[in-house]
Coordinates of C-alpha atoms in Angstrom, one line a residue:
M1 CA 100.3 60.3 40.3
D2 CA 101.5 60.9 36.6
N3 CA 100.8 64.5 36.7
I4 CA 102.6 65.2 39.8
S5 CA 105.2 67.4 38.0
N6 CA 102.5 69.6 37.0
R7 CA 102.2 70.8 40.6
K8 CA 98.6 70.7 41.2
T9 CA 97.0 72.1 44.1
V10 CA 96.4 69.9 47.1
Y11 CA 93.8 71.5 49.6
L12 CA 94.2 70.6 53.3
G13 CA 91.8 72.3 55.9
M14 CA 93.4 72.6 59.3
I15 CA 93.0 74.5 62.6
G16 CA 96.6 74.3 63.5
D17 CA 96.4 75.3 67.0
I18 CA 98.4 72.2 68.2
M19 CA 100.9 70.7 65.7
H20 CA 101.7 67.3 66.1
P21 CA 102.9 64.4 63.9
G22 CA 99.7 63.4 62.8
L23 CA 99.5 66.9 61.0
I24 CA 103.0 66.8 59.6
N25 CA 102.3 63.2 58.2
I26 CA 99.4 64.5 56.4
I27 CA 101.2 67.5 54.9
N28 CA 103.9 65.3 53.7
E29 CA 101.5 63.1 51.9
G30 CA 99.7 65.8 50.3
A31 CA 103.3 67.3 49.0
K32 CA 103.5 64.1 47.1
Y33 CA 100.6 65.3 44.7
G34 CA 101.6 68.9 44.4
D35 CA 101.6 72.3 46.2
V36 CA 99.9 72.3 49.5
M37 CA 97.4 74.9 50.2
I38 CA 96.3 75.1 53.7
G39 CA 92.7 76.3 54.3
L40 CA 93.3 77.7 57.7
F41 CA 90.1 77.9 59.9
T42 CA 89.4 81.2 61.1
D43 CA 88.0 81.9 64.9
R44 CA 84.6 82.6 63.3
A45 CA 84.6 79.1 61.5
I46 CA 85.8 77.2 64.6
A47 CA 83.7 79.1 67.3
T48 CA 80.3 77.5 66.4
H49 CA 81.8 74.0 66.8
K50 CA 84.5 74.2 69.1
R51 CA 86.2 76.4 71.5
I52 CA 88.5 79.3 69.8
P53 CA 91.8 78.2 69.6
H54 CA 94.7 78.9 72.2
L55 CA 96.5 81.0 69.3
T56 CA 95.1 83.6 67.4
Y57 CA 94.7 83.2 63.6
E58 CA 97.6 85.5 62.7
Q59 CA 99.9 83.4 65.1
R60 CA 98.6 79.8 63.8
K61 CA 99.2 81.3 60.1
M62 CA 102.7 82.2 61.0
V63 CA 103.5 78.7 62.4
I64 CA 102.1 76.8 59.4
E65 CA 103.6 79.1 56.7
N66 CA 107.1 77.9 58.0
I67 CA 106.3 74.3 58.0
K68 CA 108.3 72.4 55.2
G69 CA 105.8 71.4 52.4
V70 CA 103.3 74.0 52.8
S71 CA 103.0 76.2 49.7
C72 CA 100.4 78.8 50.8
V73 CA 97.9 79.5 53.5
V74 CA 94.4 80.8 52.8
P75 CA 91.6 81.6 55.3
Q76 CA 88.8 79.4 55.6
E77 CA 85.9 81.1 56.8
E78 CA 83.3 78.6 57.3
W79 CA 83.4 75.1 58.8
S80 CA 82.5 73.5 55.7
Y81 CA 85.0 73.2 52.8
V82 CA 82.7 73.8 50.1
E83 CA 83.1 77.6 49.4
N84 CA 86.9 77.5 49.3
L85 CA 86.9 74.5 47.2
K86 CA 84.9 76.3 44.6
R87 CA 86.8 79.3 45.1
Y88 CA 90.4 77.6 44.4
R89 CA 89.2 74.5 42.6
P90 CA 92.3 72.3 43.6
A91 CA 92.8 69.2 42.0
Y92 CA 93.1 67.3 45.1
I93 CA 91.8 67.7 48.8
I94 CA 93.6 65.6 51.4
H95 CA 91.9 64.6 54.7
G96 CA 92.4 61.9 57.5
D97 CA 89.9 58.9 57.0
D98 CA 88.6 59.6 60.5
W99 CA 85.8 61.9 58.7
K100 CA 84.1 58.7 57.5
T101 CA 82.0 58.4 60.6
G102 CA 80.3 61.0 63.1
A103 CA 79.4 64.6 62.4
D104 CA 82.0 65.1 59.9
S105 CA 80.6 62.4 57.8
E106 CA 78.1 64.9 56.2
I107 CA 81.0 67.4 55.2
R108 CA 82.7 64.2 53.7
E109 CA 79.9 63.8 51.3
K110 CA 79.5 67.5 50.4
V111 CA 83.1 67.5 49.5
F112 CA 83.1 64.5 47.3
E113 CA 80.2 66.3 45.4
V114 CA 81.8 69.3 44.9
M115 CA 85.0 67.9 43.8
K116 CA 83.3 65.9 41.1
Q117 CA 82.3 69.2 39.6
W118 CA 85.8 69.9 38.0
G119 CA 87.1 66.3 38.2
G120 CA 89.0 66.6 41.3
E121 CA 90.0 63.7 43.8
V122 CA 89.5 63.1 47.4
I123 CA 92.6 61.7 49.2
E124 CA 91.9 59.8 52.3
I125 CA 94.9 58.9 54.3
P126 CA 94.8 56.5 57.4
Y127 CA 94.2 58.5 60.8
T128 CA 97.5 58.5 62.7
Q129 CA 97.0 56.2 65.6
G130 CA 97.8 57.3 69.1
I131 CA 97.5 61.1 68.3
N132 CA 94.3 63.0 69.1
S133 CA 94.1 66.8 68.7
S134 CA 91.2 66.9 71.4
A135 CA 92.9 64.9 73.8
L136 CA 95.9 67.0 73.5
A137 CA 93.8 70.3 73.7
E138 CA 92.2 68.7 76.9
E139 CA 95.7 68.2 78.5
I140 CA 96.7 71.8 77.7
K141 CA 93.5 73.2 79.2
S142 CA 94.1 71.1 82.3
I143 CA 97.5 73.1 82.8
G144 CA 95.5 76.3 83.1
T145 CA 96.0 79.4 81.4
T146 CA 97.6 82.8 81.8
P147 CA 95.9 86.1 82.8
E148 CA 97.0 87.6 79.5
V149 CA 95.5 84.9 77.4
R150 CA 92.2 84.7 79.4
M151 CA 91.7 88.4 79.3
K152 CA 92.1 88.6 75.5
S153 CA 89.7 85.8 74.7
L154 CA 86.7 87.9 75.3
R155 CA 87.4 90.4 72.5
R156 CA 88.2 87.2 70.2
L157 CA 85.1 85.7 71.2
I158 CA 82.9 88.9 70.2
A159 CA 84.7 88.9 66.9
A160 CA 84.1 85.1 66.3
K161 CA 80.5 84.5 67.5
P162 CA 77.1 85.7 66.6
I163 CA 76.3 85.6 70.5
V164 CA 78.6 85.3 73.3
R165 CA 76.9 83.3 76.2
I166 CA 77.9 84.1 79.6
M167 CA 76.8 82.3 82.9
E168 CA 77.1 83.4 86.5
A169 CA 79.7 81.8 88.6
H170 CA 79.9 82.4 92.3
D171 CA 82.7 79.5 93.3
G172 CA 85.0 77.4 92.0
L173 CA 82.3 74.4 91.6
S174 CA 79.7 76.7 89.4
G175 CA 83.0 77.9 87.6
L176 CA 83.8 74.4 86.7
I177 CA 80.4 73.3 85.4
I178 CA 80.6 76.3 83.2
E179 CA 84.1 75.5 81.9
N180 CA 83.2 71.9 81.2
L181 CA 79.5 71.6 80.2
Q182 CA 79.0 71.0 76.6
L183 CA 76.4 69.0 74.4
E184 CA 76.0 68.5 70.6
Q185 CA 72.7 69.8 68.9
N186 CA 72.3 69.3 65.0
G187 CA 76.1 69.3 64.6
I188 CA 77.0 72.3 66.5
M189 CA 78.5 72.0 69.9
E190 CA 76.9 74.0 72.4
S191 CA 78.7 75.5 75.5
F192 CA 78.9 78.6 77.5
D193 CA 81.8 81.1 76.5
G194 CA 82.6 82.6 80.1
M195 CA 81.5 83.5 83.4
W196 CA 79.9 86.5 85.2
S197 CA 81.1 87.4 88.5
S198 CA 77.8 88.9 90.0
S199 CA 77.8 91.3 92.7
L200 CA 74.1 89.9 93.6
T201 CA 75.1 86.3 93.9
D202 CA 78.6 87.0 95.5
S203 CA 76.6 89.1 98.2
T204 CA 73.9 86.5 98.4
S205 CA 76.1 83.3 98.8
K206 CA 77.6 85.1 101.8
G207 CA 74.2 86.0 103.5
K208 CA 74.8 89.7 102.8
P209 CA 72.3 92.3 101.1
D210 CA 73.2 93.3 97.5
I211 CA 74.3 96.6 98.6
E212 CA 77.8 96.7 97.7
A213 CA 78.5 95.4 101.2
V214 CA 81.2 92.9 99.8
D215 CA 84.4 94.8 99.1
L216 CA 86.8 94.4 96.1
T217 CA 89.4 92.5 98.0
T218 CA 86.8 90.0 99.3
R219 CA 85.4 89.3 96.1
M220 CA 88.9 88.8 94.5
Q221 CA 89.5 86.0 97.0
D222 CA 86.3 84.3 95.7
L223 CA 87.3 85.1 92.0
T224 CA 90.7 83.5 92.6
N225 CA 89.1 80.0 93.4
I226 CA 87.3 80.4 90.0
L227 CA 90.5 81.6 88.2
E228 CA 92.6 78.7 89.5
C229 CA 90.1 75.9 88.2
T230 CA 88.9 77.3 84.9
T231 CA 90.1 79.0 81.6
K232 CA 87.2 81.0 80.2
P233 CA 87.0 84.7 80.3
I234 CA 85.2 86.4 83.2
I235 CA 83.2 89.5 83.1
Y236 CA 83.2 91.4 86.6
D237 CA 80.2 93.0 87.9
G238 CA 81.4 96.2 89.2
D239 CA 78.2 97.8 90.3
T240 CA 78.8 101.7 90.2
G241 CA 82.4 101.3 90.1
G242 CA 82.6 103.3 93.3
K243 CA 84.3 106.7 93.5
L244 CA 86.3 107.7 90.6
E245 CA 89.5 107.7 92.4
H246 CA 88.8 104.0 93.7
F247 CA 87.7 102.8 90.1
I248 CA 91.2 103.4 88.9
F249 CA 92.2 100.6 91.1
T250 CA 89.6 98.3 90.5
V251 CA 90.6 98.4 86.8
R252 CA 94.3 97.7 87.5
T253 CA 93.6 94.8 89.9
L254 CA 91.2 93.0 87.5
E255 CA 93.1 93.6 84.6
R256 CA 96.3 92.3 86.4
N257 CA 94.3 89.0 87.4
G258 CA 93.2 88.5 83.9
I259 CA 89.7 89.4 84.0
S260 CA 88.2 90.3 80.6
A261 CA 86.0 93.2 81.4
V262 CA 84.3 95.2 84.0
I263 CA 80.6 96.5 83.7
I264 CA 79.7 99.4 85.8
E265 CA 76.4 101.0 86.0
D266 CA 75.5 104.9 86.0
K267 CA 73.7 105.0 89.3
I268 CA 74.8 106.8 92.5
G269 CA 74.0 106.6 96.1
L270 CA 73.5 103.3 98.2
K271 CA 73.0 100.6 95.8
K272 CA 69.5 99.0 95.2
N273 CA 69.2 95.9 92.9
S274 CA 68.2 97.1 89.4
L275 CA 65.4 94.4 89.3
L276 CA 63.4 96.2 92.0
G277 CA 62.9 98.8 89.2
T278 CA 61.1 101.9 90.4
A279 CA 59.8 100.1 93.7
A280 CA 63.1 101.3 95.1
T281 CA 64.4 104.7 94.4
Q282 CA 67.0 104.5 91.5
T283 CA 69.2 107.6 91.1
Q284 CA 71.4 108.1 87.9
D285 CA 74.7 109.8 88.0
T286 CA 75.0 112.9 85.4
I287 CA 76.2 111.9 82.0
E288 CA 79.3 114.1 82.7
N289 CA 80.3 112.5 86.0
F290 CA 79.7 108.9 84.6
C291 CA 81.8 109.9 81.3
N292 CA 84.5 111.2 83.6
K293 CA 84.6 107.7 85.5
I294 CA 84.8 105.9 82.2
R295 CA 87.8 108.0 80.9
A296 CA 89.6 107.4 84.3
G297 CA 89.2 103.6 84.0
K298 CA 90.3 103.5 80.4
N299 CA 93.4 105.8 81.1
A300 CA 94.4 103.6 84.0
Q301 CA 94.3 100.3 82.2
V302 CA 97.6 99.0 80.9
T303 CA 96.6 96.9 77.9
K304 CA 94.2 97.5 75.2
D305 CA 92.5 94.3 75.8
F306 CA 90.6 95.0 79.1
M307 CA 87.1 96.2 78.6
I308 CA 85.1 98.7 80.3
I309 CA 81.4 98.3 79.7
S310 CA 79.0 101.1 80.7
R311 CA 75.5 99.7 82.1
V312 CA 72.7 102.0 81.3
E313 CA 70.0 102.1 83.9
S314 CA 67.6 104.6 82.3
L315 CA 64.9 101.8 81.6
I316 CA 65.2 100.5 85.3
A317 CA 64.5 104.2 86.5
G318 CA 61.6 104.6 84.5
K319 CA 62.8 106.9 81.9
P320 CA 62.2 106.3 78.3
V321 CA 64.4 104.6 75.5
S322 CA 65.6 108.0 74.3
D323 CA 67.3 108.6 77.5
A324 CA 68.8 105.6 77.4
L325 CA 70.1 106.1 74.0
E326 CA 71.4 109.4 74.7
R327 CA 73.5 108.3 77.7
A328 CA 74.8 105.2 75.7
F329 CA 76.1 107.5 72.8
A330 CA 77.7 109.6 75.3
Y331 CA 79.4 106.7 77.2
V332 CA 80.6 105.3 74.0
D333 CA 82.3 108.7 73.2
A334 CA 84.0 108.8 76.4
G335 CA 85.6 105.5 75.6
A336 CA 83.2 102.8 76.7
D337 CA 84.0 99.4 75.1
G338 CA 80.5 98.5 75.1
V339 CA 77.0 99.0 76.3
M340 CA 75.1 96.9 78.8
I341 CA 71.1 97.9 78.6
H342 CA 69.1 96.6 81.5
S343 CA 65.3 96.4 82.0
K344 CA 63.0 94.7 84.4
E345 CA 60.1 94.5 81.9
K346 CA 58.8 91.2 80.9
S347 CA 58.0 92.0 77.2
G348 CA 61.5 92.8 76.0
D349 CA 60.1 95.5 73.7
D350 CA 62.0 98.1 75.2
I351 CA 65.3 96.4 75.2
R352 CA 64.7 95.3 71.3
E353 CA 63.8 99.1 70.6
F354 CA 67.1 100.3 72.2
C355 CA 69.3 97.6 70.5
I356 CA 67.6 98.6 67.0
E357 CA 68.2 102.1 67.3
F358 CA 71.7 102.0 68.9
R359 CA 72.7 99.8 66.0
K360 CA 71.8 102.6 63.4
V361 CA 74.5 104.7 64.9
H362 CA 77.0 102.1 66.2
S363 CA 77.4 99.0 64.1
Q364 CA 80.3 97.4 65.8
V365 CA 80.1 98.8 69.6
P366 CA 79.3 95.5 71.6
I367 CA 75.7 95.5 73.2
V368 CA 75.4 93.4 76.3
I369 CA 72.1 92.2 77.7
V370 CA 70.8 90.4 80.9
P371 CA 67.6 88.7 80.0
T372 CA 66.5 87.8 83.6
T373 CA 62.7 89.2 83.2
Y374 CA 62.2 88.6 79.6
D375 CA 63.5 84.9 79.5
Q376 CA 61.2 84.1 76.6
F377 CA 63.6 84.9 74.0
R378 CA 66.1 82.8 72.3
T379 CA 69.7 83.5 71.8
E380 CA 68.8 83.6 67.9
D381 CA 66.3 86.5 68.7
F382 CA 69.0 88.5 70.4
E383 CA 71.2 88.0 67.3
Q384 CA 68.6 89.7 65.2
W385 CA 68.2 92.5 67.6
G386 CA 72.1 93.0 67.0
V387 CA 73.2 91.8 70.6
N388 CA 76.8 90.5 71.1
I389 CA 76.6 89.3 74.7
V390 CA 74.1 87.6 76.7
I391 CA 74.5 87.2 80.4
Y392 CA 72.6 84.8 82.4
A393 CA 73.1 86.6 85.6
N394 CA 72.1 84.8 88.7
H395 CA 70.7 81.2 87.5
M396 CA 73.3 79.2 88.9
L397 CA 72.7 80.3 92.5
R398 CA 68.9 80.5 92.2
A399 CA 69.0 76.7 91.2
A400 CA 71.3 75.7 93.9
Y401 CA 69.3 77.3 96.7
P402 CA 66.0 75.3 96.2
A403 CA 68.0 72.0 95.5
M404 CA 69.9 72.4 99.0
V405 CA 66.3 73.5 100.6
R406 CA 64.7 70.0 99.3
V407 CA 67.5 67.9 100.8
A408 CA 67.7 69.8 104.1
R409 CA 63.8 69.5 104.3
S410 CA 63.7 65.6 103.4
I411 CA 66.3 64.9 106.4
L412 CA 64.3 67.0 108.8
E413 CA 61.2 65.2 107.8
N414 CA 62.3 61.7 107.4
H415 CA 64.9 61.8 110.5
R416 CA 67.5 60.2 108.2
A417 CA 69.2 61.0 104.8
Q418 CA 67.9 58.0 102.7
E419 CA 65.1 59.6 101.1
A420 CA 67.6 62.5 100.1
R421 CA 69.9 60.2 98.3
D422 CA 68.4 60.5 94.8
L423 CA 68.6 64.2 95.4
C424 CA 72.3 64.2 95.8
M425 CA 75.2 63.8 93.6
P426 CA 76.7 60.2 94.3
I427 CA 79.8 60.2 96.6
K428 CA 81.7 58.5 93.9
D429 CA 81.0 61.3 91.2
I430 CA 81.8 64.0 93.6
L431 CA 85.3 62.4 94.5
E432 CA 86.0 62.4 90.8
L433 CA 84.6 65.7 89.8
I434 CA 87.8 67.7 91.0
P435 CA 91.2 66.6 89.5
G436 CA 93.5 65.5 92.3
T437 CA 90.9 64.6 94.5
K438 CA 91.8 60.8 94.2

């Protein structure tokens, strides 16, 4: 430490969403060696490994810039430290010694390699015992979220992630699965980013046909159950949006409750499920009328964060991709925040063609797809097409129904429940599933 007076640069990578004594300790230690440069992870850098932070990048930057001992804050655009270390060539990088094991051990090895290139030093300090950022994050998540924070999170996810993955939820239990399920693959944390409130599964779970027979008030009662036990963003299936005058109130109701987006389709008349395709009469609204509905909805919303996404049904109605593109361009011009393109064809060729052609005109407008029939493609394929959001629109309910039938059939066949035991969740597990049950 003879050269401390030269004020060399000390690099410290940080997410900075939840400040605690452990982080202050490492900043203070770094300041002993020189000027502390904070490499603040951007949402994009974080999104492939963890949930995006509660605070935005700018909010986190403002907090950290005002911490004693911090000299400057620079963005770290990748999970790896390597690019920033090469860019700034610090004399030191400081990190807690908890990265010696686990997934971060590979990052640690690369840091040592790159720092050797200019004679830099890696400083490792003992991990602060009793402080765990992940545990603190879980405690905060258990408190819940606010409508405003939840609503804004979808736009942040679209900006941060190559693909936003949305799964259908039709009740609080399915919402909890989507909220909490995660697994690690090749050092990347896999999870769903949000939930889809499907009119099909909402209706089906009530034993009613998917013809807009369940009104907004009833659907909001079920949505409230999901909102109360989850924190991730929710996209609402708004069917046709109803009459223009009614759609205004739908937008305000959803926005007030913290729903991130509504998707409305450009069809008119009694609703027929799109997957019926041309087997049922599918009548599209005029471009002019649907654009007016989009404008009315956008004028009705209070915040700039809520999204109205136009669902183009041209392919469902048997029309060519050119018709779908004409409508999509018009809807974006009318103010739509994104476009959902739907098809029941199994090849996916028409969807791919639409996405590629749409991207030639609009490079940033979000594209949403629902690959129910063309489920052979992976999210990596959709990313190459230019897709932003993929919705798995009905799988939770479709999985639940056959499982329940198997249990019920087993009890009928065997005149007892013993044979169904292995088909069911253990009582102990279900009692522990919901916080506050015990």
